[in-house]
Coordinates of C-alpha atoms and ligand atoms in Angstrom, one line a residue:
M644 CA 3.7 -11.3 26.5
F645 CA 0.2 -11.2 25.1
F646 CA 0.9 -14.3 23.1
N647 CA 1.9 -16.3 26.1
G648 CA 0.4 -19.7 26.0
V649 CA -1.8 -19.1 23.0
E650 CA 0.6 -20.1 20.3
L651 CA -1.5 -23.0 19.2
S652 CA -4.6 -21.0 19.0
S653 CA -3.0 -18.4 16.8
V654 CA -1.6 -21.0 14.4
S655 CA -5.0 -22.7 14.2
W656 CA -6.6 -19.4 13.9
L657 CA -4.5 -18.6 10.9
L658 CA -5.2 -21.9 9.3
S659 CA -8.8 -21.7 10.1
L660 CA -8.9 -18.4 8.2
F661 CA -8.3 -20.3 5.1
C662 CA -11.2 -22.7 5.6
D663 CA -14.1 -20.4 6.0
E664 CA -16.0 -20.4 2.8
E665 CA -19.0 -19.0 4.6
T666 CA -17.3 -15.7 5.1
F667 CA -16.4 -15.6 1.4
Q668 CA -19.8 -16.5 0.1
E669 CA -21.5 -13.9 2.4
T670 CA -19.1 -11.1 1.4
I671 CA -19.3 -12.0 -2.2
S672 CA -23.1 -11.9 -2.3
R673 CA -23.2 -8.7 -0.4
Q674 CA -20.6 -7.1 -2.7
D675 CA -22.5 -8.4 -5.6
S676 CA -25.7 -6.6 -4.5
M677 CA -23.7 -3.5 -3.7
I678 CA -22.3 -3.4 -7.1
K679 CA -25.7 -3.9 -8.7
Q680 CA -27.0 -1.0 -6.7
R681 CA -24.4 1.3 -8.1
R682 CA -25.6 0.9 -11.6
D683 CA -26.8 4.4 -11.9
V684 CA -23.3 5.8 -12.0
S685 CA -23.0 6.0 -15.7
S686 CA -23.6 3.7 -18.6
A687 CA -19.9 3.2 -19.2
I688 CA -19.2 2.3 -15.6
Q689 CA -22.3 0.3 -15.5
S690 CA -21.2 -2.4 -17.8
S691 CA -17.8 -2.7 -16.3
L692 CA -19.3 -3.1 -12.8
V693 CA -21.4 -6.0 -14.0
E694 CA -18.2 -7.5 -15.4
R695 CA -16.6 -6.9 -12.1
S696 CA -19.3 -8.5 -10.1
K697 CA -19.1 -11.6 -12.3
S698 CA -15.4 -11.8 -11.9
L699 CA -15.6 -11.3 -8.1
V700 CA -18.1 -14.1 -7.7
H701 CA -16.2 -16.4 -10.0
G702 CA -12.7 -15.3 -8.9
S703 CA -13.2 -15.3 -5.1
M704 CA -14.6 -18.8 -4.9
S705 CA -11.5 -20.1 -6.6
F706 CA -9.4 -17.9 -4.3
A707 CA -11.0 -19.5 -1.3
Q708 CA -10.4 -23.0 -2.7
R709 CA -6.8 -22.1 -3.6
A710 CA -6.2 -20.5 -0.3
C711 CA -7.3 -23.7 1.4
R712 CA -4.3 -25.6 0.1
V713 CA -2.4 -25.1 3.3
D714 CA -0.5 -28.3 4.1
D715 CA -1.8 -28.9 7.6
E716 CA -4.1 -31.6 9.0
A717 CA -6.5 -29.0 10.4
A718 CA -6.7 -27.2 7.2
R719 CA -7.2 -30.4 5.2
T720 CA -10.1 -31.4 7.4
C721 CA -11.8 -28.2 6.5
C722 CA -10.9 -28.0 2.9
G723 CA -13.5 -30.3 1.6
G724 CA -15.1 -26.9 0.8
R725 CA -17.9 -27.2 3.4
V726 CA -17.9 -25.5 6.7
A727 CA -19.9 -28.4 8.1
S728 CA -16.9 -30.6 7.7
C729 CA -15.0 -28.3 10.0
D730 CA -17.0 -29.5 12.9
G731 CA -14.3 -32.1 13.7
P732 CA -12.1 -32.0 16.8
H733 CA -9.7 -29.5 15.2
H734 CA -12.4 -27.0 14.7
M735 CA -13.7 -27.3 18.2
L736 CA -10.2 -26.8 19.5
I737 CA -9.8 -23.7 17.3
R738 CA -13.1 -22.3 18.6
K739 CA -12.1 -22.9 22.1
L740 CA -8.7 -21.3 21.7
Q741 CA -10.1 -18.3 19.8
A742 CA -11.9 -17.4 23.0
V743 CA -8.6 -16.9 24.8
P744 CA -8.6 -13.2 25.4
E745 CA -4.8 -12.6 25.1
A746 CA -4.8 -13.7 21.5
D747 CA -7.0 -10.8 20.6
F748 CA -7.8 -12.3 17.3
R749 CA -11.4 -13.1 18.2
R750 CA -13.2 -13.4 14.9
E751 CA -16.4 -11.9 16.1
R752 CA -14.6 -8.9 17.6
L753 CA -12.8 -8.3 14.4
R754 CA -15.9 -8.7 12.4
R755 CA -17.9 -6.3 14.5
T756 CA -15.2 -3.6 14.6
S757 CA -15.1 -1.5 11.4
M758 CA -11.8 -1.2 9.6
A759 CA -11.8 2.5 10.3
D760 CA -12.3 2.0 14.0
L761 CA -9.7 -0.8 14.0
V762 CA -7.0 1.3 12.3
S763 CA -7.6 4.3 14.5
S764 CA -7.6 2.3 17.7
L765 CA -4.6 0.2 16.7
G766 CA -2.4 3.1 15.9
G767 CA -4.0 6.0 17.7
S768 CA -2.1 6.5 21.0
G769 CA 1.2 5.2 19.6
R770 CA 1.0 7.6 16.6
R771 CA 0.1 10.6 18.7
A772 CA 2.8 9.9 21.2
S773 CA 5.5 9.6 18.6
K774 CA 8.0 12.5 17.9
R775 CA 7.3 15.4 15.6
L776 CA 9.9 17.0 13.3
P777 CA 12.2 19.4 15.2
A778 CA 10.5 22.5 16.3
W779 CA 13.4 24.8 15.4
N780 CA 12.1 24.9 11.9
A781 CA 8.5 25.6 12.9
K782 CA 8.5 28.9 11.0
N783 CA 9.8 27.6 7.7
T784 CA 8.4 24.2 7.2
G785 CA 6.6 25.8 4.2
G786 CA 3.2 27.1 3.5
R787 CA 1.4 30.1 4.9
P788 CA 0.8 29.7 8.6
N789 CA -2.4 27.8 9.3
S790 CA -2.9 26.8 5.7
N791 CA -3.7 23.1 5.4
Y792 CA -0.3 22.5 3.9
Y793 CA 1.4 24.2 6.9
R794 CA -0.6 22.1 9.3
F795 CA 0.2 18.9 7.4
H796 CA 3.9 19.7 7.9
Q797 CA 3.5 20.7 11.5
N798 CA 1.5 17.6 12.4
A799 CA 3.7 15.0 10.7
R800 CA 5.1 12.5 13.2
A801 CA 7.6 9.7 13.4
A802 CA 5.0 7.0 13.4
A803 CA 2.7 8.4 10.7
L804 CA 2.7 11.3 8.3
Y805 CA -0.8 12.3 9.3
E806 CA -3.7 11.5 11.5
P807 CA -6.6 9.9 9.7
D808 CA -9.1 12.3 11.1
D809 CA -7.0 15.5 10.7
P810 CA -9.3 17.9 8.8
A811 CA -6.1 19.6 7.4
I812 CA -5.5 16.5 5.2
D813 CA -8.8 16.5 3.4
G814 CA -8.4 20.3 3.2
L815 CA -4.9 19.9 1.7
I816 CA -6.3 17.4 -0.9
R817 CA -9.1 19.8 -1.8
D818 CA -6.6 22.7 -2.1
M819 CA -4.3 20.7 -4.4
A820 CA -7.3 19.7 -6.5
T821 CA -8.7 23.2 -6.9
K822 CA -6.3 26.0 -6.3
P823 CA -4.7 27.8 -9.2
F824 CA -1.1 27.0 -10.0
Q825 CA 1.2 29.8 -9.4
T826 CA 4.4 28.4 -11.0
L827 CA 5.5 25.2 -12.6
E828 CA 9.1 23.9 -12.5
M829 CA 10.5 20.8 -14.2
M830 CA 11.9 18.4 -11.5
T831 CA 15.1 17.0 -12.8
R832 CA 15.6 14.4 -10.2
G833 CA 14.4 10.8 -11.0
T834 CA 13.7 9.0 -14.2
E835 CA 10.4 10.4 -15.4
L836 CA 8.8 13.7 -16.1
K837 CA 7.5 15.4 -13.0
L838 CA 6.6 19.0 -12.4
L839 CA 6.9 20.9 -9.1
V840 CA 3.8 23.0 -8.8
K841 CA 3.7 26.0 -6.5
F842 CA 0.5 27.5 -5.2
D843 CA -0.1 31.0 -4.0
D844 CA -0.2 30.0 -0.3
R845 CA 3.4 28.8 -0.7
S846 CA 2.4 25.2 -0.8
Q847 CA 4.0 22.8 -3.3
A848 CA 3.1 19.5 -4.9
V849 CA 4.5 17.1 -7.5
F850 CA 2.5 16.7 -10.6
K851 CA 2.8 13.5 -12.6
P852 CA 0.9 13.6 -15.9
M853 CA -1.2 10.8 -17.3
R854 CA 0.6 8.6 -19.8
W855 CA -1.8 5.8 -20.0
G856 CA -5.4 5.1 -19.8
R857 CA -6.6 3.1 -16.7
D858 CA -7.0 -0.1 -18.6
H859 CA -3.5 -0.1 -20.1
E860 CA -1.5 -3.1 -18.9
T861 CA 2.2 -3.4 -18.7
L862 CA 3.3 -5.7 -21.5
P863 CA 4.2 -9.2 -20.3
N864 CA 7.7 -9.1 -21.7
H865 CA 8.4 -5.6 -20.5
Y866 CA 11.2 -5.5 -17.8
Y867 CA 10.1 -3.9 -14.6
F868 CA 12.8 -1.3 -15.0
N869 CA 11.4 -0.2 -18.4
D870 CA 7.9 0.2 -17.0
Y871 CA 6.4 3.7 -17.2
E872 CA 4.9 5.4 -14.2
R873 CA 1.2 5.7 -13.9
H874 CA -0.4 8.8 -12.3
N875 CA -3.4 6.8 -11.2
A876 CA -1.2 4.4 -9.3
E877 CA 0.0 7.3 -7.3
I878 CA -3.5 8.3 -6.4
A879 CA -4.7 4.7 -5.7
A880 CA -1.6 4.1 -3.5
F881 CA -2.4 7.0 -1.3
H882 CA -5.9 5.7 -0.7
L883 CA -4.8 2.1 -0.2
D884 CA -2.2 3.2 2.4
R885 CA -4.9 5.2 4.2
V886 CA -7.3 2.3 4.1
L887 CA -4.6 0.1 5.5
G888 CA -3.9 2.6 8.3
F889 CA -0.2 3.1 7.6
Y890 CA -0.3 6.8 6.8
R891 CA 3.0 6.7 5.1
V892 CA 2.1 8.0 1.6
P893 CA 1.9 11.8 1.4
P894 CA -1.6 13.1 0.4
V895 CA -2.3 12.7 -3.3
T896 CA -5.2 13.9 -5.5
G897 CA -6.1 13.5 -9.1
R898 CA -6.6 16.7 -11.1
I899 CA -7.5 17.5 -14.7
V900 CA -5.4 20.4 -15.7
N901 CA -6.2 22.9 -18.4
M902 CA -3.2 23.3 -20.7
T903 CA -3.9 26.8 -21.9
I904 CA -1.0 26.5 -24.4
G905 CA -3.4 24.7 -26.6
N906 CA -3.4 21.1 -27.7
M907 CA 0.3 20.7 -27.6
C908 CA 2.6 17.9 -26.6
F909 CA 5.5 18.3 -24.3
F910 CA 8.3 16.3 -22.9
G911 CA 10.5 16.8 -20.0
E912 CA 14.1 16.9 -18.8
C913 CA 15.0 13.7 -16.9
T914 CA 17.2 10.6 -17.1
Y915 CA 15.3 8.2 -19.3
Y916 CA 11.8 9.0 -20.6
C917 CA 12.3 12.5 -21.5
D918 CA 12.5 13.0 -25.3
S919 CA 10.0 13.7 -28.1
R920 CA 9.2 10.0 -28.4
H921 CA 7.9 10.2 -24.8
S922 CA 5.8 13.3 -25.0
F923 CA 2.6 14.0 -23.2
C924 CA -0.4 15.2 -25.1
G925 CA -3.4 16.7 -23.6
E926 CA -6.8 15.7 -24.9
V927 CA -8.3 18.9 -26.2
D928 CA -6.4 21.2 -23.8
M929 CA -7.1 19.0 -20.8
L930 CA -4.5 16.7 -19.2
E931 CA -5.2 14.4 -16.3
G932 CA -2.5 13.9 -13.6
S933 CA -1.7 13.3 -10.0
L934 CA -0.6 15.8 -7.4
M935 CA 1.3 14.7 -4.4
A936 CA 1.8 17.1 -1.4
W937 CA 5.4 18.2 -1.0
L938 CA 7.1 17.0 2.2
P939 CA 8.6 19.3 4.8
E940 CA 11.8 20.9 3.6
P941 CA 15.2 20.6 5.1
P942 CA 16.6 21.3 7.6
A943 CA 13.7 20.0 9.7
G944 CA 12.4 17.7 6.9
E945 CA 15.9 16.4 6.0
R946 CA 15.7 12.8 4.8
D947 CA 18.0 9.9 4.8
R948 CA 17.8 7.9 1.7
W949 CA 19.6 4.6 1.3
R950 CA 19.4 1.6 -1.0
S951 CA 16.8 -0.9 0.0
P952 CA 18.4 -4.3 0.9
Y953 CA 15.6 -5.8 -1.3
R954 CA 16.4 -3.6 -4.2
R955 CA 16.2 -5.3 -7.6
S956 CA 19.3 -5.6 -9.7
Y957 CA 17.8 -3.4 -12.5
S958 CA 19.6 -5.7 -15.0
K959 CA 18.6 -8.5 -17.2
F960 CA 21.8 -10.3 -16.5
R961 CA 22.3 -10.0 -12.8
K962 CA 20.3 -11.2 -9.8
A963 CA 20.1 -9.4 -6.5
D964 CA 21.5 -11.1 -3.4
W965 CA 18.0 -11.8 -2.0
E966 CA 17.0 -13.5 -5.2
E967 CA 19.8 -16.1 -4.8
D968 CA 19.7 -16.8 -1.1
D969 CA 16.6 -17.6 0.9
G970 CA 18.7 -17.1 4.1
Y971 CA 19.4 -13.5 3.0
C972 CA 17.2 -11.9 5.6
R973 CA 17.5 -14.2 8.6
Q974 CA 21.2 -15.1 8.2
K975 CA 22.5 -11.7 6.9
L976 CA 20.2 -8.8 7.5
M977 CA 19.0 -9.8 10.9
Q978 CA 22.4 -10.7 12.3
P979 CA 23.5 -8.7 15.4
D980 CA 26.1 -6.8 13.4
G981 CA 23.6 -6.0 10.7
T982 CA 23.4 -2.4 9.5
Y983 CA 19.6 -2.5 9.5
L984 CA 19.0 -3.7 13.0
Y985 CA 17.2 -0.8 14.5
P986 CA 14.0 -2.2 15.8
R987 CA 11.5 -1.0 13.3
F988 CA 13.5 -1.6 10.2
I989 CA 12.5 -5.2 9.4
P990 CA 8.8 -4.8 10.2
D991 CA 8.7 -1.6 8.2
L992 CA 10.4 -3.3 5.3
V993 CA 7.8 -6.1 5.5
D994 CA 4.9 -3.7 5.7
T995 CA 6.2 -1.8 2.7
H996 CA 6.5 -4.9 0.6
I997 CA 3.1 -6.1 1.7
F998 CA 1.8 -2.8 0.4
D999 CA 3.8 -3.0 -2.8
F1000 CA 2.7 -6.6 -3.4
M1001 CA -0.9 -5.4 -3.2
T1002 CA -0.2 -2.7 -5.8
G1003 CA 2.3 -4.7 -7.8
N1004 CA 5.0 -2.1 -7.5
M1005 CA 8.4 -3.7 -8.1
D1006 CA 10.3 -0.4 -8.0
R1007 CA 11.0 0.2 -4.3
H1008 CA 14.7 0.8 -4.7
H1009 CA 15.3 3.1 -1.8
V1010 CA 14.2 3.6 1.8
E1011 CA 13.5 7.2 2.8
V1012 CA 13.0 8.3 6.3
F1013 CA 13.1 11.6 8.2
Q1014 CA 16.7 12.1 9.3
H1015 CA 15.9 13.7 12.6
L1016 CA 13.5 11.0 13.6
R1017 CA 15.7 8.3 12.2
N1018 CA 15.2 5.2 14.2
D1019 CA 11.7 6.1 15.0
S1020 CA 10.7 7.3 11.5
A1021 CA 8.3 5.3 9.5
P1022 CA 9.4 4.9 5.9
L1023 CA 8.0 7.6 3.5
L1024 CA 6.3 5.9 0.7
M1025 CA 6.7 8.2 -2.2
D1026 CA 7.0 7.0 -5.8
N1027 CA 4.2 4.5 -6.1
G1028 CA 3.8 5.1 -9.9
R1029 CA 4.8 1.7 -11.0
G1030 CA 2.0 -0.1 -9.2
F1031 CA -1.2 -1.2 -10.8
G1032 CA 0.3 -2.3 -14.1
K1033 CA -0.7 -5.9 -14.2
S1034 CA -4.0 -6.9 -12.9
A1035 CA -3.7 -10.7 -13.5
V1036 CA -0.2 -11.2 -12.2
D1037 CA 0.5 -11.5 -8.5
E1038 CA 4.2 -10.8 -8.5
M1039 CA 5.4 -13.1 -5.7
S1040 CA 9.0 -11.7 -5.7
I1041 CA 7.7 -8.5 -4.1
L1042 CA 6.8 -10.5 -1.0
A1043 CA 10.3 -11.8 -0.6
P1044 CA 11.0 -9.8 2.6
L1045 CA 7.9 -11.4 4.3
Q1046 CA 8.8 -14.8 3.0
Q1047 CA 12.5 -14.6 3.9
C1048 CA 12.4 -12.6 7.1
C1049 CA 9.2 -14.2 8.4
K1050 CA 8.4 -11.3 10.6
I1051 CA 5.2 -9.2 10.6
R1052 CA 3.9 -6.6 13.0
L1053 CA 1.0 -7.7 15.1
S1054 CA -1.0 -4.6 14.1
T1055 CA -0.5 -5.3 10.4
L1056 CA -1.6 -8.9 10.9
H1057 CA -4.7 -7.7 12.8
K1058 CA -5.6 -5.4 9.9
L1059 CA -5.1 -8.0 7.3
A1060 CA -7.1 -10.5 9.3
K1061 CA -9.9 -8.0 9.7
L1062 CA -9.9 -7.4 5.9
Y1063 CA -10.1 -11.1 5.4
I1064 CA -12.9 -11.6 7.9
G1065 CA -14.9 -8.8 6.6
P1066 CA -17.7 -8.0 6.2
E1067 CA -16.2 -5.2 4.1
R1068 CA -13.6 -6.3 1.7
L1069 CA -10.4 -4.4 0.9
S1070 CA -11.6 -3.7 -2.6
E1071 CA -14.9 -2.2 -1.3
L1072 CA -13.1 0.0 1.2
L1073 CA -10.6 1.2 -1.4
D1074 CA -13.4 1.9 -3.9
K1075 CA -15.3 3.9 -1.3
S1076 CA -12.2 5.9 -0.5
L1077 CA -11.4 6.6 -4.2
R1078 CA -14.8 8.0 -4.7
S1079 CA -13.8 11.2 -3.2
D1080 CA -11.1 11.8 -5.9
P1081 CA -11.9 14.1 -8.7
V1082 CA -10.8 11.5 -11.3
Y1083 CA -12.7 8.6 -9.8
P1084 CA -12.8 5.7 -10.7
V1085 CA -9.0 6.1 -10.7
L1086 CA -8.4 2.3 -11.1
A1087 CA -9.7 -0.1 -13.7
T1088 CA -12.2 -2.4 -12.1
K1089 CA -10.0 -5.4 -12.8
Y1090 CA -7.7 -4.4 -10.0
M1091 CA -10.4 -4.8 -7.4
P1092 CA -10.5 -8.6 -7.3
A1093 CA -6.7 -8.6 -7.6
L1094 CA -6.5 -6.7 -4.3
D1095 CA -8.7 -9.2 -2.5
R1096 CA -6.8 -12.1 -4.0
R1097 CA -3.4 -10.6 -3.0
L1098 CA -4.6 -10.1 0.6
L1099 CA -5.2 -13.9 0.8
I1100 CA -1.8 -14.6 -0.7
I1101 CA -0.2 -12.5 2.0
L1102 CA -2.0 -14.3 4.8
R1103 CA -1.0 -17.6 3.3
A1104 CA 2.6 -16.5 3.4
V1105 CA 2.2 -15.6 7.0
A1106 CA 0.7 -19.0 7.7
T1107 CA 3.7 -20.6 6.1
C1108 CA 6.1 -18.6 8.2
V1109 CA 4.2 -19.5 11.4
K1110 CA 4.5 -23.2 10.5
E1111 CA 8.2 -22.9 9.9
Y1112 CA 9.0 -20.8 12.9
S1113 CA 6.6 -20.0 15.8
V1114 CA 4.0 -17.4 16.3
N1115 CA 6.1 -15.7 18.9
D1116 CA 9.0 -15.6 16.5
V1117 CA 7.0 -14.4 13.5
I1118 CA 4.8 -11.8 15.0
V1119 CA 6.5 -8.6 16.1
P1120 CA 4.6 -7.1 19.0
D1121 CA 4.2 -3.4 18.5
K1122 CA 3.0 -0.8 20.9
F1123 CA -0.2 -0.2 18.9
Ligands
ATP216 N1 6.1 14.8 -2.4 C1 7.4 14.9 -2.4 N2 8.0 15.7 -1.4 C2 9.3 15.9 -1.4 N3 10.2 15.3 -2.2 C3 9.7 14.5 -3.2 C4 8.3 14.3 -3.3 N4 8.1 13.4 -4.4 C5 9.3 13.1 -4.8 N5 10.3 13.8 -4.2 C6 11.7 13.7 -4.4 O1 12.0 13.4 -5.7 C7 12.6 12.1 -5.9 C8 12.1 11.4 -7.1 O2 10.7 11.3 -7.1 P1 10.0 10.0 -7.5 O3 10.7 8.8 -6.9 O4 8.5 10.1 -7.4 O5 10.3 10.1 -9.1 P2 10.9 9.0 -10.1 O6 11.1 9.7 -11.4 O7 10.1 7.8 -10.1 O8 12.3 8.7 -9.4 P3 13.2 7.4 -9.4 O9 13.7 7.2 -10.8 O10 14.2 7.7 -8.4 O11 12.3 6.3 -9.0 C9 12.2 11.4 -4.6 O12 13.1 10.4 -4.2 C10 12.2 12.5 -3.6 O13 13.5 12.7 -3.1
MN217 MN1 10.3 5.8 -9.5

């Protein structure tokens, strides 16, 4: 076991994470100057960037201070706010133990490796060795042979929907953003209006129209199940998933569509939000929306879809089991007779909720996987439209699987640690990725500090788990 004998170092390492203001200050000032350099983008974006740089400087310092409130002697020693005060015995011990190679959490190594290199090296061989969808459907996975869409379907694997450096993915995104639509069909499944778009190379995508501007916030007294979907959340979720190196969200692009029918409003056919009070209106013939690549069709692409054990009650009056019982995961789900006990289920659930916590999506009601890859299949993270609705609220209940199961993949923790250590922050990496989208900036700038803040909250939750259990218990070794 690579953690053998280094438990203490890892605990201390986690705690030491929360004490390093130097890292914060350095990253903040770098980001501050980066933001200033971008001022030529446009006058509208300019002023919001200045606002953002202010809030980052202001916000992050307080995050660092807040994050330091870990109830541990080592942490308290450091939390005077000065790194100098960390030069006590604890800190020396931490430094010494960090140098133990098996821990593989060496700060300098993580700092020097770019996030892109880290995610490709962490997952690379494991992803490429994982199973593909059954070959007996090779001819009808959809799309014209050798189109980008066809290659996306052919290359999908159990551990990841795509490889980060597969040129077919960028090609597919470009195709969806530029190719003319051949037909449009209303999708009747689900609660909100969606259109199935077909292109002339037989590829397909789901179009979700814009309902709100980027700055619109979900009302505080709005129940999560009444929330509307946001097309820009679908776009941002794809990029976030790619930055985090999960590759579980099908490719998405933004697109401004010309509604040649004139400046009309329309509404759809679906369960809830489809009537004339919930119509969509283009702004002078143009309507912005998101397009998500369609997944491989059955039979090869057949999916299993079951209720998530962490589904919400979707009622004002009822609580879900996990809301009433902190032992729900360890004492129920993780029992030997549990339905969910194939090895990757719990770590996948935790990854998914870490991802949803970052976006603020409370609507992960089902788990979908490829049926033919079942116990090896990573979850397919479609339906991210209810993220990015509240920039100031960090919805802790979304993290319940991490807090209650107290399990996390080693590779996920490595990635989160890397993002914490920097030098590039999660918000910077996401912003860089979003720049390639036709409807950039995609997200309101207020979500950028929220992402960096949520990363810290996740790491604190891991630290709490490590204190309650042990490193070997909490961290799930994965083959990456
Ligand atoms: N890209 C896709 N490829 C294949 N099937 C898809 C895709 N996107 C959505 N679907 C199918 O349509 C269903 C509904 O889509 P989605 O969850 O995005 O819509 P929704 O209106 O939010 O639905 P719900 O009310 O169930 O949350 C999905 O569960 C999935 O089965
Ligand atoms: Mn939904």
